[in-house]
Amino acid sequence: MKPTSILEIGSWMGASSIAWAEAAKNVQPDAVVYCVDTWLGSVEHFLSSCGEEWNLDKLSLSDYGPTFFDDFLRNVWDSGLQDRIVPFRAASSSALPFFAQQGLAFDVVYVDGAHDTHSVLTDVAGALKVTSEQGIVCGDDFGWSSVRNGLRFLALTHRSHLHFYVRGGDFVVLTDSSVDYGPNLARLGYARWRPLDVRENLHRVVCWCRWGLRDRLQPSRSGALSVGG
């Protein structure tokens, strides 16, 4: 693949943006990385729930709110890639529908925004709508259960067939038009992941039924079992 346009959802301080731009310029001199982020932080930062690296202090708060967008711009400038990296300051929930309405299509969409299940679901679903015919959607932090669950919901609700590949914390989502990349991903060490595989989810279903029935079968005062409402 020689991508000419890369869309990044969630850019933080710019490390991944710079890495994408560096990698892309080696195979496509005109490649541009478009970065969508509010640069206001996400729920992980507000709750300081992901360790010291992602706590509230990292937002460089001032009296007027987070200021780490300045750090992003400084890092991009210092990398010398300011002509290849374009920030688009907006929430992904606004930016992705706008791109779709404008008929924009990207060869690679990298999703690394908020990590709660709903955000993962909506970001990846929105990314698929702005991916070129032979393009791919990818992301990281697959080790998070909320990320995996977001992808499971995506597989369950998406109208067309999707193909998921995983290597460590990284994931790639292919459509039927880009599935030919599958063998290449396999050679790179990616394994096929089937989020709706019956064997993987049977245990979940059995546990859900067992606990659900236990909660609904309540002993009456006479000692007999009655179905709770």
Coordinates of N, CA, C and O in Angstrom, one line a residue, residues 45-164:
H45 N -8.7 10.9 30.7 CA -7.9 11.9 31.4 C -8.7 12.6 32.5 O -8.1 12.8 33.6
F46 N -9.9 12.8 32.3 CA -10.7 13.5 33.3 C -10.8 12.6 34.6 O -10.9 13.2 35.7
L47 N -10.9 11.3 34.4 CA -11.0 10.4 35.6 C -9.6 10.0 36.1 O -9.6 9.3 37.1
S48 N -8.6 10.3 35.3 CA -7.2 9.8 35.7 C -7.2 8.3 35.9 O -6.7 7.8 36.9
S49 N -7.9 7.6 35.0 CA -8.1 6.2 35.2 C -7.1 5.3 34.5 O -7.3 4.1 34.6
C50 N -6.2 5.9 33.9 CA -5.3 5.0 33.0 C -3.8 5.2 33.4 O -2.9 5.1 32.6
G51 N -3.5 5.5 34.6 CA -2.2 5.7 35.1 C -1.6 7.1 34.9 O -2.3 8.0 34.4
E52 N -0.4 7.3 35.3 CA 0.2 8.6 35.4 C 0.3 9.2 34.0 O 0.2 10.4 33.8
E53 N 0.6 8.4 33.0 CA 0.8 9.0 31.7 C -0.4 9.7 31.1 O -0.3 10.6 30.2
W54 N -1.6 9.2 31.5 CA -2.8 9.8 30.9 C -3.7 10.5 31.9 O -4.9 10.6 31.8
N55 N -3.1 11.0 33.0 CA -3.9 11.6 34.0 C -4.2 13.1 33.7 O -3.8 13.6 32.7
L56 N -5.0 13.7 34.5 CA -5.5 15.1 34.2 C -4.4 16.1 34.1 O -4.5 17.1 33.3
D57 N -3.3 15.9 34.8 CA -2.2 16.8 34.7 C -1.5 16.9 33.4 O -0.9 17.9 33.0
K58 N -1.7 15.9 32.6 CA -1.1 15.9 31.2 C -1.8 16.8 30.2 O -1.3 17.0 29.1
L59 N -2.9 17.3 30.6 CA -3.7 18.2 29.7 C -3.1 19.6 29.7 O -3.6 20.5 29.0
S60 N -2.1 19.9 30.5 CA -1.5 21.3 30.6 C -2.6 22.3 30.8 O -2.8 23.2 30.1
L61 N -3.4 22.1 31.9 CA -4.5 23.0 32.2 C -4.1 24.4 32.6 O -3.1 24.6 33.3
S62 N -4.9 25.3 32.0 CA -4.7 26.7 32.4 C -6.1 27.2 32.9 O -7.0 26.4 33.0
D63 N -6.2 28.5 33.2 CA -7.5 29.0 33.7 C -8.6 28.8 32.6 O -9.8 28.9 32.9
Y64 N -8.2 28.6 31.3 CA -9.1 28.6 30.2 C -9.3 27.2 29.6 O -9.9 27.0 28.6
G65 N -8.7 26.2 30.3 CA -8.8 24.8 29.9 C -7.5 24.2 29.4 O -6.4 24.8 29.6
P66 N -7.5 23.0 28.8 CA -6.3 22.3 28.3 C -5.6 23.2 27.3 O -6.2 23.8 26.4
T67 N -4.3 23.1 27.3 CA -3.5 23.9 26.4 C -2.5 23.0 25.6 O -1.5 23.5 25.0
F68 N -2.6 21.6 25.7 CA -1.6 20.8 25.1 C -1.6 20.7 23.6 O -0.8 20.1 23.0
F69 N -2.6 21.4 23.0 CA -2.6 21.6 21.5 C -1.3 22.3 21.1 O -0.7 22.0 20.1
D70 N -0.8 23.2 22.0 CA 0.4 23.9 21.7 C 1.6 22.9 21.7 O 2.5 23.1 20.9
D71 N 1.5 21.9 22.6 CA 2.6 20.9 22.6 C 2.6 20.1 21.3 O 3.6 19.7 20.7
F72 N 1.4 19.7 20.8 CA 1.2 19.0 19.5 C 1.9 19.9 18.4 O 2.7 19.3 17.6
L73 N 1.5 21.1 18.3 CA 2.0 22.0 17.2 C 3.6 22.1 17.3 O 4.3 22.0 16.3
R74 N 4.1 22.2 18.5 CA 5.5 22.3 18.7 C 6.2 21.1 18.3 O 7.3 21.1 17.6
N75 N 5.7 19.9 18.6 CA 6.3 18.7 18.3 C 6.3 18.4 16.8 O 7.3 18.0 16.2
V76 N 5.2 18.8 16.1 CA 5.1 18.7 14.7 C 6.1 19.6 14.0 O 6.8 19.2 13.0
W77 N 6.2 20.8 14.5 CA 7.2 21.8 13.9 C 8.6 21.3 14.1 O 9.4 21.3 13.1
D78 N 8.9 20.8 15.3 CA 10.3 20.3 15.5 C 10.6 19.1 14.6 O 11.8 18.9 14.3
S79 N 9.6 18.3 14.2 CA 9.8 17.2 13.4 C 10.1 17.6 11.9 O 10.6 16.7 11.1
G80 N 9.8 18.8 11.6 CA 10.0 19.2 10.2 C 8.9 18.7 9.2 O 9.1 18.8 8.0
L81 N 7.8 18.2 9.8 CA 6.8 17.6 8.9 C 5.5 18.4 8.9 O 4.4 17.9 8.6
Q82 N 5.7 19.7 9.2 CA 4.5 20.6 9.3 C 3.7 20.7 8.0 O 2.5 21.0 8.0
D83 N 4.4 20.4 6.9 CA 3.7 20.5 5.6 C 2.9 19.2 5.3 O 2.2 19.1 4.3
R84 N 3.2 18.2 6.1 CA 2.5 16.9 5.8 C 1.5 16.5 6.9 O 0.8 15.5 6.8
I85 N 1.4 17.3 7.9 CA 0.5 17.0 9.0 C -0.5 18.2 9.2 O -0.1 19.3 9.4
V86 N -1.8 17.9 9.0 CA -2.8 18.9 9.1 C -3.8 18.6 10.2 O -4.5 17.6 10.2
P87 N -3.8 19.5 11.3 CA -4.7 19.3 12.4 C -6.1 19.8 12.0 O -6.3 20.8 11.3
F88 N -7.1 19.0 12.4 CA -8.5 19.4 12.2 C -9.2 19.3 13.6 O -9.5 18.2 14.1
R89 N -9.3 20.5 14.2 CA -9.7 20.5 15.6 C -11.2 20.4 15.8 O -11.9 21.3 15.6
A90 N -11.6 19.2 16.1 CA -13.1 18.9 16.2 C -13.2 17.5 16.8 O -12.3 16.7 16.8
A91 N -14.4 17.3 17.4 CA -14.7 15.9 17.9 C -14.9 15.0 16.7 O -15.4 15.4 15.6
S92 N -14.5 13.7 16.9 CA -14.7 12.8 15.8 C -16.1 12.6 15.4 O -16.5 12.4 14.2
S93 N -17.0 12.8 16.4 CA -18.5 12.7 16.1 C -19.0 13.8 15.2 O -20.0 13.6 14.5
S94 N -18.2 14.9 15.1 CA -18.6 15.9 14.1 C -17.7 15.8 12.8 O -18.3 16.0 11.7
A95 N -16.5 15.5 13.0 CA -15.5 15.5 11.9 C -15.9 14.4 10.9 O -15.9 14.6 9.6
L96 N -16.1 13.2 11.4 CA -16.3 12.0 10.5 C -17.6 12.2 9.6 O -17.5 12.0 8.4
P97 N -18.7 12.6 10.2 CA -19.9 12.9 9.3 C -19.6 14.0 8.3 O -20.1 13.9 7.1
F98 N -18.9 15.0 8.7 CA -18.6 16.1 7.8 C -17.7 15.6 6.6 O -18.0 15.9 5.4
F99 N -16.7 14.8 6.9 CA -15.9 14.2 5.8 C -16.7 13.4 4.9 O -16.5 13.4 3.7
A100 N -17.6 12.6 5.5 CA -18.5 11.7 4.6 C -19.4 12.6 3.7 O -19.5 12.2 2.6
Q101 N -19.9 13.6 4.3 CA -20.8 14.5 3.5 C -20.0 15.2 2.4 O -20.6 15.5 1.3
Q102 N -18.8 15.4 2.6 CA -17.9 16.1 1.6 C -17.4 15.1 0.6 O -16.7 15.5 -0.4
G103 N -17.7 13.8 0.8 CA -17.2 12.8 -0.2 C -15.7 12.5 -0.1 O -15.1 12.0 -1.0
L104 N -15.1 12.8 1.1 CA -13.7 12.5 1.3 C -13.4 11.0 1.6 O -14.3 10.4 2.2
A105 N -12.3 10.5 1.1 CA -12.0 9.1 1.3 C -10.5 9.0 1.6 O -9.7 9.7 0.9
F106 N -10.1 8.3 2.6 CA -8.7 8.2 3.1 C -8.3 6.7 2.9 O -9.0 5.8 3.1
D107 N -7.0 6.6 2.6 CA -6.4 5.3 2.3 C -6.2 4.5 3.6 O -6.3 3.3 3.6
V108 N -5.9 5.2 4.7 CA -5.7 4.6 6.0 C -6.4 5.5 7.0 O -6.3 6.7 7.0
V109 N -7.2 4.9 7.9 CA -7.8 5.6 9.0 C -7.3 4.9 10.3 O -7.6 3.7 10.5
Y110 N -6.6 5.7 11.1 CA -6.1 5.2 12.3 C -6.9 5.7 13.5 O -7.0 6.9 13.7
V111 N -7.5 4.8 14.3 CA -8.4 5.2 15.3 C -7.7 5.0 16.7 O -7.4 3.9 17.1
D112 N -7.6 6.1 17.4 CA -6.9 6.1 18.7 C -7.5 7.2 19.5 O -6.8 7.9 20.2
G113 N -8.8 7.3 19.5 CA -9.5 8.4 20.3 C -9.8 7.9 21.7 O -9.1 7.1 22.3
A114 N -11.0 8.3 22.2 CA -11.5 7.8 23.5 C -11.6 6.3 23.4 O -12.0 5.7 22.4
H115 N -11.4 5.6 24.5 CA -11.3 4.1 24.5 C -12.5 3.5 25.1 O -12.5 2.3 25.3
D116 N -13.6 4.2 25.5 CA -14.8 3.6 26.0 C -15.5 2.9 24.8 O -15.2 3.2 23.6
T117 N -16.3 1.9 25.1 CA -16.9 1.1 24.1 C -17.7 1.8 23.1 O -17.6 1.6 21.9
H118 N -18.5 2.8 23.5 CA -19.3 3.6 22.6 C -18.5 4.4 21.6 O -18.8 4.4 20.4
S119 N -17.4 5.0 22.2 CA -16.5 5.8 21.3 C -15.8 4.9 20.3 O -15.7 5.3 19.1
V120 N -15.4 3.8 20.7 CA -14.7 2.9 19.7 C -15.7 2.5 18.6 O -15.3 2.5 17.5
L121 N -16.9 2.1 19.0 CA -17.9 1.7 18.1 C -18.2 2.8 17.1 O -18.1 2.6 15.8
T122 N -18.5 4.0 17.6 CA -18.8 5.1 16.6 C -17.7 5.6 15.8 O -17.8 5.9 14.6
D123 N -16.5 5.6 16.4 CA -15.3 6.0 15.6 C -14.9 5.1 14.5 O -14.7 5.5 13.4
V124 N -14.9 3.8 14.8 CA -14.6 2.8 13.7 C -15.7 2.8 12.7 O -15.4 2.7 11.5
A125 N -16.9 2.8 13.1 CA -18.1 2.8 12.2 C -18.0 4.0 11.3 O -18.2 4.0 10.1
G126 N -17.7 5.2 11.9 CA -17.6 6.4 11.1 C -16.4 6.4 10.2 O -16.4 6.9 9.0
A127 N -15.3 5.8 10.6 CA -14.1 5.7 9.8 C -14.3 4.8 8.6 O -13.8 5.1 7.5
L128 N -15.1 3.8 8.7 CA -15.4 2.9 7.5 C -16.1 3.7 6.4 O -16.1 3.3 5.3
K129 N -16.9 4.7 6.8 CA -17.6 5.5 5.8 C -16.7 6.5 5.1 O -17.2 7.1 4.1
V130 N -15.5 6.7 5.6 CA -14.6 7.7 4.9 C -13.3 7.0 4.4 O -12.3 7.6 4.2
T131 N -13.4 5.7 4.3 CA -12.2 4.9 3.8 C -12.4 4.6 2.4 O -13.4 4.3 1.9
S132 N -11.3 4.8 1.6 CA -11.3 4.5 0.2 C -11.6 3.0 -0.1 O -11.5 2.2 0.8
E133 N -11.9 2.7 -1.3 CA -12.3 1.4 -1.6 C -11.3 0.3 -1.2 O -11.7 -0.8 -0.7
Q134 N -10.1 0.6 -1.4 CA -9.0 -0.3 -1.0 C -8.3 0.1 0.3 O -7.3 -0.4 0.6
G135 N -9.0 0.9 1.0 CA -8.4 1.4 2.3 C -8.6 0.5 3.4 O -9.4 -0.4 3.4
I136 N -8.0 0.8 4.5 CA -8.1 0.0 5.8 C -8.3 1.0 7.0 O -8.0 2.1 6.9
V137 N -9.0 0.4 8.0 CA -9.1 1.0 9.3 C -8.3 0.3 10.3 O -8.3 -1.0 10.3
C138 N -7.5 1.0 11.1 CA -6.7 0.3 12.1 C -6.7 1.1 13.4 O -7.2 2.2 13.5
G139 N -6.2 0.4 14.4 CA -6.1 1.1 15.7 C -5.2 0.3 16.6 O -4.6 -0.7 16.3
D140 N -5.1 0.7 17.9 CA -4.4 0.0 18.9 C -5.1 -0.1 20.2 O -6.3 0.1 20.2
D141 N -4.4 -0.6 21.2 CA -5.0 -0.8 22.5 C -6.1 -1.9 22.5 O -7.1 -1.8 23.2
F142 N -5.9 -2.9 21.6 CA -6.8 -4.0 21.5 C -6.9 -4.8 22.9 O -7.9 -5.5 23.1
G143 N -5.9 -4.6 23.7 CA -5.9 -5.3 25.0 C -7.0 -4.7 25.9 O -7.3 -5.4 26.9
W144 N -7.5 -3.6 25.6 CA -8.6 -3.0 26.5 C -9.9 -3.8 26.2 O -10.3 -3.9 25.0
S145 N -10.5 -4.2 27.2 CA -11.8 -4.9 27.0 C -12.8 -4.0 26.4 O -13.7 -4.4 25.6
S146 N -12.8 -2.7 26.7 CA -13.7 -1.7 26.1 C -13.5 -1.6 24.6 O -14.5 -1.4 23.8
V147 N -12.3 -1.7 24.2 CA -12.0 -1.6 22.7 C -12.5 -2.8 22.0 O -13.1 -2.8 21.0
R148 N -12.2 -4.0 22.6 CA -12.7 -5.3 22.0 C -14.2 -5.3 21.9 O -14.8 -5.7 20.9
N149 N -14.9 -4.8 23.0 CA -16.3 -4.8 23.0 C -16.9 -3.8 21.9 O -17.9 -4.1 21.3
G150 N -16.2 -2.7 21.8 CA -16.6 -1.8 20.7 C -16.6 -2.5 19.3 O -17.5 -2.3 18.5
L151 N -15.5 -3.2 19.1 CA -15.4 -3.9 17.8 C -16.4 -5.0 17.7 O -16.9 -5.3 16.6
R152 N -16.7 -5.7 18.8 CA -17.8 -6.7 18.8 C -19.1 -6.1 18.4 O -19.9 -6.7 17.5
F153 N -19.5 -5.0 19.0 CA -20.7 -4.3 18.6 C -20.7 -3.9 17.2 O -21.7 -3.9 16.5
L154 N -19.5 -3.5 16.7 CA -19.4 -3.1 15.3 C -19.7 -4.3 14.4 O -20.5 -4.1 13.4
A155 N -19.1 -5.4 14.7 CA -19.3 -6.6 13.9 C -20.8 -7.0 13.9 O -21.3 -7.5 12.9
L156 N -21.5 -6.8 15.0 CA -22.8 -7.2 15.2 C -23.8 -6.3 14.4 O -24.8 -6.8 13.9
T157 N -23.5 -5.0 14.3 CA -24.4 -4.0 13.8 C -24.1 -3.6 12.4 O -24.9 -3.0 11.7
H158 N -22.9 -3.8 11.9 CA -22.5 -3.3 10.6 C -23.2 -4.1 9.5 O -23.3 -5.3 9.6
R159 N -23.6 -3.4 8.5 CA -24.4 -4.1 7.4 C -23.6 -5.0 6.5 O -24.2 -6.0 6.0
S160 N -22.4 -4.7 6.3 CA -21.6 -5.5 5.4 C -20.6 -6.3 6.2 O -20.3 -6.0 7.4
H161 N -20.0 -7.3 5.6 CA -19.1 -8.2 6.3 C -17.8 -7.6 6.5 O -17.2 -6.9 5.6
L162 N -17.3 -7.7 7.7 CA -16.0 -7.1 8.1 C -15.0 -8.2 8.5 O -15.4 -9.3 8.9
H163 N -13.7 -7.9 8.3 CA -12.6 -8.9 8.6 C -11.7 -8.2 9.5 O -11.1 -7.2 9.3
F164 N -11.5 -8.9 10.7 CA -10.6 -8.3 11.7 C -9.3 -9.1 11.8 O -9.3 -10.3 11.8

